[in-house]
Short mmCIF file of C-alpha atoms and ligand atoms in Angstrom, two decimals:
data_model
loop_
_atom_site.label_atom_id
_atom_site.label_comp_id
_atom_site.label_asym_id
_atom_site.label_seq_id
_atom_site.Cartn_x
_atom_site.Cartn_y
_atom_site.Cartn_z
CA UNK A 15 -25.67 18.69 -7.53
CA UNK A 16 -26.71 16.44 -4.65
CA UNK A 17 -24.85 12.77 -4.01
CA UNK A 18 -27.39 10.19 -4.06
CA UNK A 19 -26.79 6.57 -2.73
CA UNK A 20 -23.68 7.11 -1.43
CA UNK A 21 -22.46 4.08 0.40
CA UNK A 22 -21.56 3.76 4.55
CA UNK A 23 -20.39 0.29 3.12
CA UNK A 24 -16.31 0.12 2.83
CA UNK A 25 -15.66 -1.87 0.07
CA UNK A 26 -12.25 -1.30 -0.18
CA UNK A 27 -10.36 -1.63 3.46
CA UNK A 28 -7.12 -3.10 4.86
CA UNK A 29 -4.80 -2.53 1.83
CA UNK A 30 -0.77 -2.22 2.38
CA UNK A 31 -0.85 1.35 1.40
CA UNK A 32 1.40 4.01 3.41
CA UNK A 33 -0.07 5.59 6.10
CA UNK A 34 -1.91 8.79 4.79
CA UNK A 35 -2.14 7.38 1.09
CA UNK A 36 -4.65 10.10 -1.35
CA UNK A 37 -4.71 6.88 -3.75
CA UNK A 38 -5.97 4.66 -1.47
CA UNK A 39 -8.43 7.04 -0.32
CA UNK A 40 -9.27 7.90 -3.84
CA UNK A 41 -10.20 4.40 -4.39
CA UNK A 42 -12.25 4.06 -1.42
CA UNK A 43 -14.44 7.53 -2.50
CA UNK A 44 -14.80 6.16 -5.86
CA UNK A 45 -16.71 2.83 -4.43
CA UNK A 46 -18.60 4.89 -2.38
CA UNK A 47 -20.62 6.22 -5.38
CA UNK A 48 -20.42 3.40 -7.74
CA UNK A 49 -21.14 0.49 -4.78
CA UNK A 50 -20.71 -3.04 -5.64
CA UNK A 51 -21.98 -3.03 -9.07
CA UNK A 52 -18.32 -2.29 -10.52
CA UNK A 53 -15.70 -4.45 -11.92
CA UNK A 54 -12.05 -2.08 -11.66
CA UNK A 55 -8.96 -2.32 -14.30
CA UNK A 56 -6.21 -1.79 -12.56
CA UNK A 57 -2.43 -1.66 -14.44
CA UNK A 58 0.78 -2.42 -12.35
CA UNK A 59 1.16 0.71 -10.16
CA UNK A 60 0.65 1.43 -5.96
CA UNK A 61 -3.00 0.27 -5.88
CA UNK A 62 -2.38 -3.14 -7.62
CA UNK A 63 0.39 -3.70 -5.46
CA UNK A 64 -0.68 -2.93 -2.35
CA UNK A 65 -3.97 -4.53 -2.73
CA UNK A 66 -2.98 -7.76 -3.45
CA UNK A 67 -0.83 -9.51 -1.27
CA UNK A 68 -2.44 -13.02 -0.67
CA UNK A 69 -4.66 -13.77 1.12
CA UNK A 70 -5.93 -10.31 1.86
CA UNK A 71 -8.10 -8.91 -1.10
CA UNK A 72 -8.89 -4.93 0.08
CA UNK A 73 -11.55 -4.62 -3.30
CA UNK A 74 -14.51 -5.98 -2.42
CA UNK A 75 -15.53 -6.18 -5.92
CA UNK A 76 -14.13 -7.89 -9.15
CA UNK A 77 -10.79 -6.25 -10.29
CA UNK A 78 -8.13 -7.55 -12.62
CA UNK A 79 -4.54 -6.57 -12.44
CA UNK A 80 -4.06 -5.61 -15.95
CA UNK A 81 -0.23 -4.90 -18.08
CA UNK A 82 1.17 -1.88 -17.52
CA UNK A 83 -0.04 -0.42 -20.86
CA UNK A 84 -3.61 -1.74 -21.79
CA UNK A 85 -5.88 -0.84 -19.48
CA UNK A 86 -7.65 1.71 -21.82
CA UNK A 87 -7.85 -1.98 -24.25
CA UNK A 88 -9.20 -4.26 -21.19
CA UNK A 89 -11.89 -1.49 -20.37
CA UNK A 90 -12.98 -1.42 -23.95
CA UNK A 91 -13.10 -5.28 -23.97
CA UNK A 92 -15.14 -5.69 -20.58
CA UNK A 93 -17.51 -2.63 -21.28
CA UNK A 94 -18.69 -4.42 -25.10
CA UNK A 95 -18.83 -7.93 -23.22
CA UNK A 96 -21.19 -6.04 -20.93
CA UNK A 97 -23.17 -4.30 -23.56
CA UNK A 98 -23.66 -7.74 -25.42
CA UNK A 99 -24.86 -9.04 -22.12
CA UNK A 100 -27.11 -6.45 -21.68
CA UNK A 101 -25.56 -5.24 -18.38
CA UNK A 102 -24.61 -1.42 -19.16
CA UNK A 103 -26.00 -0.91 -15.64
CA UNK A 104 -22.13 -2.40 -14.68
CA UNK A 105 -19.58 0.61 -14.32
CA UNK A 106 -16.42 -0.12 -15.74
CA UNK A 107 -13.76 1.53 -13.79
CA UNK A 108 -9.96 2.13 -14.63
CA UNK A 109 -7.71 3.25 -11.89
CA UNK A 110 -4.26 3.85 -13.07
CA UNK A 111 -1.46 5.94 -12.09
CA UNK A 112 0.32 9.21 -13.90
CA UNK A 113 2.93 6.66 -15.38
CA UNK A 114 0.19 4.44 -16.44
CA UNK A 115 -1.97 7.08 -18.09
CA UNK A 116 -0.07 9.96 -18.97
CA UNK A 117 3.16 8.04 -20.41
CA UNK A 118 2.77 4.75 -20.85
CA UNK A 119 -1.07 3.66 -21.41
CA UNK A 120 -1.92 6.97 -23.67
CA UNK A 121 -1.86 4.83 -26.86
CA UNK A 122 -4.51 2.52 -25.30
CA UNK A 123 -6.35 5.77 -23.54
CA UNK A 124 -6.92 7.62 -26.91
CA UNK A 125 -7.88 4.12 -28.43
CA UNK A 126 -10.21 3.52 -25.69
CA UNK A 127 -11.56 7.06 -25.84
CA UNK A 128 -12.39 7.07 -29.68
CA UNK A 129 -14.07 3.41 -29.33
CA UNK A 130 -17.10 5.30 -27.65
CA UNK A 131 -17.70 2.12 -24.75
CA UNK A 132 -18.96 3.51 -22.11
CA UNK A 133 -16.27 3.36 -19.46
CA UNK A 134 -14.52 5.59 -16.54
CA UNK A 135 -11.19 5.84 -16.72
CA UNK A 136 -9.99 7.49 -13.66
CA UNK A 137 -6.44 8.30 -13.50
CA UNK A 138 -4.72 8.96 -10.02
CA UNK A 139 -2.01 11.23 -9.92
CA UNK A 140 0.46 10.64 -7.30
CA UNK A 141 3.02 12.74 -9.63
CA UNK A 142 5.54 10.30 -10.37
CA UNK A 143 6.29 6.35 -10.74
CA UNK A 144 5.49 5.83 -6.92
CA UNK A 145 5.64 2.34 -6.73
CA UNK A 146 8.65 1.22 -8.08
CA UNK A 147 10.75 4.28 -6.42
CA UNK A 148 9.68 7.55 -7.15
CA UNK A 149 10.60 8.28 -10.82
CA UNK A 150 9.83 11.25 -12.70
CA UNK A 151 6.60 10.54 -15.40
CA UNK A 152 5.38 12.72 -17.70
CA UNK A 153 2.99 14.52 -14.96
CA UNK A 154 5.94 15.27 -12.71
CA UNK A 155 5.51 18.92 -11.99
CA UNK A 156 8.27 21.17 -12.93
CA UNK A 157 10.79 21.68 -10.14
CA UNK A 158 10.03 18.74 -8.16
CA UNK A 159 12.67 16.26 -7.41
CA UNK A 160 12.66 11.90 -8.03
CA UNK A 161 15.05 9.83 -8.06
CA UNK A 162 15.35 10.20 -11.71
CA UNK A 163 15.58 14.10 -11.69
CA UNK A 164 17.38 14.24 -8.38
CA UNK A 165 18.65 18.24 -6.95
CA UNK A 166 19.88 20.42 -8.68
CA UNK A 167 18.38 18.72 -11.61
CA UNK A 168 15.09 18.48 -10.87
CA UNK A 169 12.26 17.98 -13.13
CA UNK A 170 12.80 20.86 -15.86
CA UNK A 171 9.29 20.20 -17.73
CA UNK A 172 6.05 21.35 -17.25
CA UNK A 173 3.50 18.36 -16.28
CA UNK A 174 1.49 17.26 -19.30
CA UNK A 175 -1.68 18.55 -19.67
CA UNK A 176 -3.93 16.08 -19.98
CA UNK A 177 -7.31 17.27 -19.89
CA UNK A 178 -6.73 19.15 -22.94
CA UNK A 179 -5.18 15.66 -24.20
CA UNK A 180 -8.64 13.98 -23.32
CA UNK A 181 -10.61 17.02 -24.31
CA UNK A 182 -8.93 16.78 -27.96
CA UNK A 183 -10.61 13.53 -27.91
CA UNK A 184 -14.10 15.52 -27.63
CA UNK A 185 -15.33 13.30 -25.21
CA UNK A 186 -18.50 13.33 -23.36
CA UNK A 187 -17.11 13.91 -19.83
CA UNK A 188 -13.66 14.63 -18.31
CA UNK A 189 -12.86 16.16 -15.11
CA UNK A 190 -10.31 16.80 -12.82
CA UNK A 191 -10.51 16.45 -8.89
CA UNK A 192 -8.50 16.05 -5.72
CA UNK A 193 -9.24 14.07 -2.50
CA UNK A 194 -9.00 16.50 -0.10
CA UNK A 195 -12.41 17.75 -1.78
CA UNK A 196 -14.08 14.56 -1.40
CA UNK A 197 -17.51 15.49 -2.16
CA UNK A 198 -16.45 17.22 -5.57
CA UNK A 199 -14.65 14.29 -6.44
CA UNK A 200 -18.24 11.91 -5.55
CA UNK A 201 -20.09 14.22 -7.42
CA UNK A 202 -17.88 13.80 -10.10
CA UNK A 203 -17.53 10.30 -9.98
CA UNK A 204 -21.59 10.01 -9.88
CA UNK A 205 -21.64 12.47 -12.93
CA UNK A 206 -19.52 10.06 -14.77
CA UNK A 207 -21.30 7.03 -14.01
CA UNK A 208 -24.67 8.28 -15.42
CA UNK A 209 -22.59 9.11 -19.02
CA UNK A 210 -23.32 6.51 -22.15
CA UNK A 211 -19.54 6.45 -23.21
CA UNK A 212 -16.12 7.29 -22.19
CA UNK A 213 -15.56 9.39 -19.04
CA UNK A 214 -12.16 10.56 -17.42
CA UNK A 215 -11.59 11.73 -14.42
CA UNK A 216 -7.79 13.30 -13.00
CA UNK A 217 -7.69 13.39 -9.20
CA UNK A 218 -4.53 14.42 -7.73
CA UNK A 219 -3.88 12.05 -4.87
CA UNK A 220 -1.31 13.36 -2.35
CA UNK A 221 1.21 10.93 -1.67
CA UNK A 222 3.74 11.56 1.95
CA UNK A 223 6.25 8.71 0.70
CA UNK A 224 7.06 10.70 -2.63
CA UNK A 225 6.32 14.32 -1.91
CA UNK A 226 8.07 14.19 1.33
CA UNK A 227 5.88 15.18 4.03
CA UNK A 228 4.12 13.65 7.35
CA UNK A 229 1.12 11.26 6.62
CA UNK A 230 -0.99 13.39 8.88
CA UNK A 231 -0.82 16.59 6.15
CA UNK A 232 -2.33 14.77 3.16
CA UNK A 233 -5.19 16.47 3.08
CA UNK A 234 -3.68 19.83 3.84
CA UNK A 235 -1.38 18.94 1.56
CA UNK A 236 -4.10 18.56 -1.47
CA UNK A 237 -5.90 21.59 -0.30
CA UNK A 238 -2.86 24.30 -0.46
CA UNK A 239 -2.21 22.62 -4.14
CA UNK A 240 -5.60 23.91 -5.04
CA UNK A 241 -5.33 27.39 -2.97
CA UNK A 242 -2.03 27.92 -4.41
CA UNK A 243 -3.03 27.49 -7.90
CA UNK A 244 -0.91 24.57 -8.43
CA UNK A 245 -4.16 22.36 -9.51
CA UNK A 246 -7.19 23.17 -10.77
CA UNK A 247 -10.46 21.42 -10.26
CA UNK A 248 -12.32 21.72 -13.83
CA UNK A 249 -14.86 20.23 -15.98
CA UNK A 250 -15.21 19.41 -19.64
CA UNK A 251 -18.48 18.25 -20.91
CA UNK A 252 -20.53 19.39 -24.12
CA UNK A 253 -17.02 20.68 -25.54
CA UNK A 254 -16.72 23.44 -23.27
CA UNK A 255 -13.99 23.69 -19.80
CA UNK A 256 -15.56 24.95 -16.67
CA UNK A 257 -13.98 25.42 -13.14
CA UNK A 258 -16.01 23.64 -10.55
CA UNK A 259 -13.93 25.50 -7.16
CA UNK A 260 -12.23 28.80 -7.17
CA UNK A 261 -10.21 29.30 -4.10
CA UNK A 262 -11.46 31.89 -1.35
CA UNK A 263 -7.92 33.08 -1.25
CA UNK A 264 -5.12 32.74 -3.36
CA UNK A 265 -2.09 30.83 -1.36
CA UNK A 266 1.38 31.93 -2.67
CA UNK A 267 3.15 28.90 -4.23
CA UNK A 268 6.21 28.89 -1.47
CA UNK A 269 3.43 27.38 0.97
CA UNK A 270 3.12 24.29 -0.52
CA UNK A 271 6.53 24.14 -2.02
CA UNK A 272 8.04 24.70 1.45
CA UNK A 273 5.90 21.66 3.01
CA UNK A 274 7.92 18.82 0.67
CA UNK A 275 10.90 17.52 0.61
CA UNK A 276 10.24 17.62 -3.08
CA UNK A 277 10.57 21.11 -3.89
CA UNK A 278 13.13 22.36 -0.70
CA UNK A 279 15.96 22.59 -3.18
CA UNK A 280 14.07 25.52 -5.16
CA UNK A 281 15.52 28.88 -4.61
CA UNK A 282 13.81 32.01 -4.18
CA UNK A 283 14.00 32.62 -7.69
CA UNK A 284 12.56 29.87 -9.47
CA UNK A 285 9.52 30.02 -7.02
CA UNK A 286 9.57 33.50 -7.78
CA UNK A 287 9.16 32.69 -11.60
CA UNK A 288 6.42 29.35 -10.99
CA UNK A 289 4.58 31.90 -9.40
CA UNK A 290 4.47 34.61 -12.11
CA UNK A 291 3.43 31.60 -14.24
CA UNK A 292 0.76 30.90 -12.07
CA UNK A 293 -0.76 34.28 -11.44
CA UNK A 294 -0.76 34.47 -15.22
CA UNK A 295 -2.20 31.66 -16.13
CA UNK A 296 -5.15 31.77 -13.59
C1 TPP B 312 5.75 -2.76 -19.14
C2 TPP B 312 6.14 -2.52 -17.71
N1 TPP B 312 7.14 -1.68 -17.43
C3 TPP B 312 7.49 -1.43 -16.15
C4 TPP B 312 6.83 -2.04 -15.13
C5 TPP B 312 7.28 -1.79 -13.71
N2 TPP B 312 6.35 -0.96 -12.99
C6 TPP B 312 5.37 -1.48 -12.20
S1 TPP B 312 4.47 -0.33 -11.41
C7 TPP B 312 5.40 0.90 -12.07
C8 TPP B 312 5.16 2.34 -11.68
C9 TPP B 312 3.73 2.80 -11.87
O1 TPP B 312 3.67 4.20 -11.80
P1 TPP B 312 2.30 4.95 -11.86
O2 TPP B 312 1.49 4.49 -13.00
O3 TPP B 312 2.58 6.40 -11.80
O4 TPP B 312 1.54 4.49 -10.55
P2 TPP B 312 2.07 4.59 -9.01
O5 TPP B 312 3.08 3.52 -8.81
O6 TPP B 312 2.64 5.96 -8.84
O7 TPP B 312 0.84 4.36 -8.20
C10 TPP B 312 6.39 0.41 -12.93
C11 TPP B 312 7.37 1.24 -13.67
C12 TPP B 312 5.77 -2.93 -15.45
N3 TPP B 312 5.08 -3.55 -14.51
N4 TPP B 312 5.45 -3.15 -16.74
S1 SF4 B 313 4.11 5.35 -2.25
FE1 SF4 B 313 2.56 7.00 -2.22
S2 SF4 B 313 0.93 6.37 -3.65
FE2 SF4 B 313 2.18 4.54 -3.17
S3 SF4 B 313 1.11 3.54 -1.47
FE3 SF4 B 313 2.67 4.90 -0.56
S4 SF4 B 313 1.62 6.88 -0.20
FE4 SF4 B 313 0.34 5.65 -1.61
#
């Protein structure tokens, strides 16, 4: 699938973010593809905060700051204002964290989901409550360390699958991405925006402060958790799961474990075992 109309405009520049922040950059793909005829729902998380410290204003579109747990509710409420208006040609965007989506705004996801507006929900998944000091969430992958599951008790649960969460939903679109593949994630992003109804969309978004590694990796970073097997970039559309990227070569898991802080605590063991889980599940 070719990108059409993708923008050289930046409409999102100049935010607060860390140096070598995936979310930011996520955010800056996403208007790329959908230009300047989007309104974004953001909830309290990194990209609210660091966009809006007055009187700089990084979106160069409408977006609202929305409560922690509703912005599956304000996307439903904007995308039927829009439909009454006759302006479906508006995409409706959601850009919340793993905390926001996976734990606390799931109630208001599913709702949103099962209302049928047509909506994307794009959820960016920095792997743990990033902006209020690096707690675990529900999509905290197993064996990394927060400051709520600090060494040697690091995070003993797997992360939450959420496409197959979404997927149970049977809705029309749902993908997952990263952004060191940029141009899968704009293709996906496109792919969303021509859909009638809900979309969602799962990028993992790197993030040095957390993971604990050197702002210049992030992209590296995102790749190895693709070659290793650690993330998978997928589809779901028409009730059926399809892998969009399969990995020239495999990467063993110790690779990208070894390049965070995160996961230095692991012994040889446990990596041992995540990979055995990963080779058997791939
Ligand atoms: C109801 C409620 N509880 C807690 C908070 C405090 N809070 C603001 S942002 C945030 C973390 C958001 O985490 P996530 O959604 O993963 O996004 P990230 O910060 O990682 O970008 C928390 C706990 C809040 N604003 N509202
Ligand atoms: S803490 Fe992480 S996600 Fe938040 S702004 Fe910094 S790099 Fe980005």
């Amino acid at each position: 699938m070719k990108l059409r109309n993708v923008s050289k405009e930046e409409l999102y520049r100049c935010s607060y973010g860390c140096a070598g922040c995936a979310s930011v950059l996520a955010v800056r793909l996403t208007l790329k593809v959908l230009g300047r005829n989007s309104v974004f729902v953001v909830p309290a998380n990194c990209i609210s905060t660091v966009s809006c410290y007055y009187p700089q204003a990084p979106f160069f579109v409408p977006m609202t700051v929305m409560a922690f747990a509703a912005t599956g509710a304000a996307l439903c409420g904007i995308s039927a204002g829009f439909k009454r208006r006759g302006r479906e040609d508006i995409h409706v965007v959601g850009f919340s964290g793993d905390g926001g989506t996976a734990d606390i705004g799931i109630q208001s996801l599913s709702g949103a989901i099962d209302s049928g507006y047509k909506f994307i929900y794009i959820c960016y998944d920095n792997e743990a409550y990033m902006n209020t000091g690096i707690q675990r969430s529900g999509l905290t992958p197993y064996g990394a360390t927060t400051s709520t599951t600090p060494s040697p008790c690091f995070e003993n649960r797997p992360k939450k699958d959420m496409m197959r969460i979404v997927a149970a939903h049977d809705i029309p679109y749902a993908a997952t991405a990263c952004t060191s593949y940029p141009l899968d994630y704009m293709q996906k992003v496109e792919k969303a925006s021509k859909v009638n109804g809900p979309t969602y969309i799962h990028v993992l978004a790197p993030c040095p402060t957390g993971w604990g590694f050197p702002p210049e990796r992030t992209i590296e970073i995102g790749r190895m958790a693709v070659e290793s097997g650690m993330w998978q970039l997928m589809e779901f559309e028409g009730g059926e799961f399809r892998i969009t990227h399969t990995p020239r070569r495999r990467r063993p898991v110790a690779e990208y474990f070894e390049a965070q802080a995160r996961f230095r605590h692991l012994r040889l063991e446990e990596i041992e075992a995540i990979q055995r889980e990963i080779d058997a599940s791939r």
